[in-house]
Amino acid sequence: MLTNMLEARSLDSTRVFYITLLLTTVVKLALAHFVPITGDEAYFIEWGRHPDYGFYDHPPMVGWFLTAFLAVSDTALWLRLPSVLISTFIGWAIYHIVKDIDARLAVLCAALYLVAPINLLGVLITTDTPLILFSFLSAWCFYLAQRGDDLRWYALAGLMLGAAFFSKFFAGLLGIAYFIYLALFVRRGLRPYLGLLLIVAGTLPFIGLNLWWNYQHCWNNYLFNLQNRAAGGEFSVMTVLGYLALLLYALTPPIAYYLFKQRQAMSKILRQPGAGVFLGVLLIPLALFMLLSLRATIGLHWILSFYPFLFIAIASLLNKDQLRRSMIFMLPFTALHLIAAVALLTAWPMLAKNHEGDYTRLAAVMNPAPLAQALTPYRDDYVFATDSYSFSAVLAQAAKQRVIVFGKGSHHGRQDDLLTDFRILDQKNLLLISRKDDLERYAGFFQRFEMKRLKVDGATYHIAAGVAFDYARYRDEILRPAYESYYRIPAFLPVGACYMKERYFAD
């Protein structure tokens, strides 16, 4: 057992760490191989197949990662290798950073991170993958800068923060955390603020390129993240309680309890240019999320890029016995997650065998290959389409061909608006595929429309062969409401180009 290994005086602590690093990496590789590609992952893989310097939902970094990896293979294990290696690298880095703070605790702090379920099960390739990497590298550089105010480290922290911003906009909170940390806890004259200016300068090329892409693409990122997705938010006690429960889960009860006991010591530690730096850039974003939780639901992925900082910060707050007790809790806690994951992977057909609709929804994600094979007779004569971005992406990955999104959809996953020009589909044949019996509503967009059920490996799908697509009617009844709902660019924003307007509504 790992806790016994950590107590054994005869076993070199470095060996214990590298054994833990190796074992957790093997577990992550196994999960990366056996867990099916999820809808979000397949959506981002489509980004990788169509490289650009921006995408509808977020900045492009994960798309660039996937473009590079797709040049070699499109297997799940290979495409998820960045996620596996990045979390392994961060575990290694935590060990070496904590060794500088308290060498006695380095193995325990790093091992806690490595075996935490958020890390061990975090093998999916998403926008958070490069965000976590570059946020960690930026914070590491910022930490090194605090030890001597070397402006070169500040400049590098800025470049890494810019790369994190080019992964996901949550990186902006790390920049805010730097500013607040320096303003509240650092008293060393002007040099840290010169460093802060260098951090800002390092991010500006990335911010500028993102603004230019948005200026040329209907301000997609702004509309999605700040307008369409945020619509309807209002104060709710439940979202605050949900966020507190999320924090308790992420920290785990023992660590949360020990941190609460050390709450008075935190102010002193925050002023130290060691683990206090990581404590600051952890607590400040978490506090900002608490404010946001008053009006929004905070998901686990919101805190992922700040999560590694916890395991460096606790080196100055928890003693060896407290860390060991935390490990005693963490090991079975993680084991339960692994058991649940393995059970779901092996037992999902039995879970839904008495509920055909549930089984079909699961089969479409867990095992889409049989459906892709069953659609082979339609490949040459029809353009494949679904009304769900995730279903389209998963099916495209399984079928090795484009599957467009048909229908108005929602504010999510509208990257297909950039990729699909419905004008060139006028009078073409489309095959609509659905997990529900709801395709009849699209019959009016075709000259001839034939629906049927398709039974595949116990799952029931619904397909409709639509002949002679009526683009003009589709533009008026589907594209126009979508344009008016999701492309409402505020008047104060200058517009260089907007593909939706220029393609369909130039008049």
mmCIF file of C-alpha atoms in Angstrom, residues 12 36 84 101 158 222 269 320 362 366 370 400 433:
data_model
loop_
_atom_site.group_PDB
_atom_site.id
_atom_site.type_symbol
_atom_site.label_atom_id
_atom_site.label_comp_id
_atom_site.label_asym_id
_atom_site.label_seq_id
_atom_site.Cartn_x
_atom_site.Cartn_y
_atom_site.Cartn_z
ATOM 1 C CA ASP A 12 14.264 5.946 -0.792
ATOM 2 C CA PRO A 36 -14.837 5.584 -25.805
ATOM 3 C CA VAL A 84 -1.964 11.713 -19.909
ATOM 4 C CA ILE A 101 9.825 24.280 -0.017
ATOM 5 C CA GLY A 158 3.218 36.254 -19.550
ATOM 6 C CA TYR A 222 -17.833 36.770 -27.369
ATOM 7 C CA ILE A 269 1.927 32.164 4.380
ATOM 8 C CA LYS A 320 3.325 15.014 7.475
ATOM 9 C CA LEU A 362 -25.648 5.185 -24.609
ATOM 10 C CA MET A 366 -20.162 4.102 -26.253
ATOM 11 C CA PRO A 370 -21.888 -0.566 -35.748
ATOM 12 C CA LYS A 400 -14.436 8.618 -40.986
ATOM 13 C CA ILE A 433 -29.992 10.218 -38.436
#
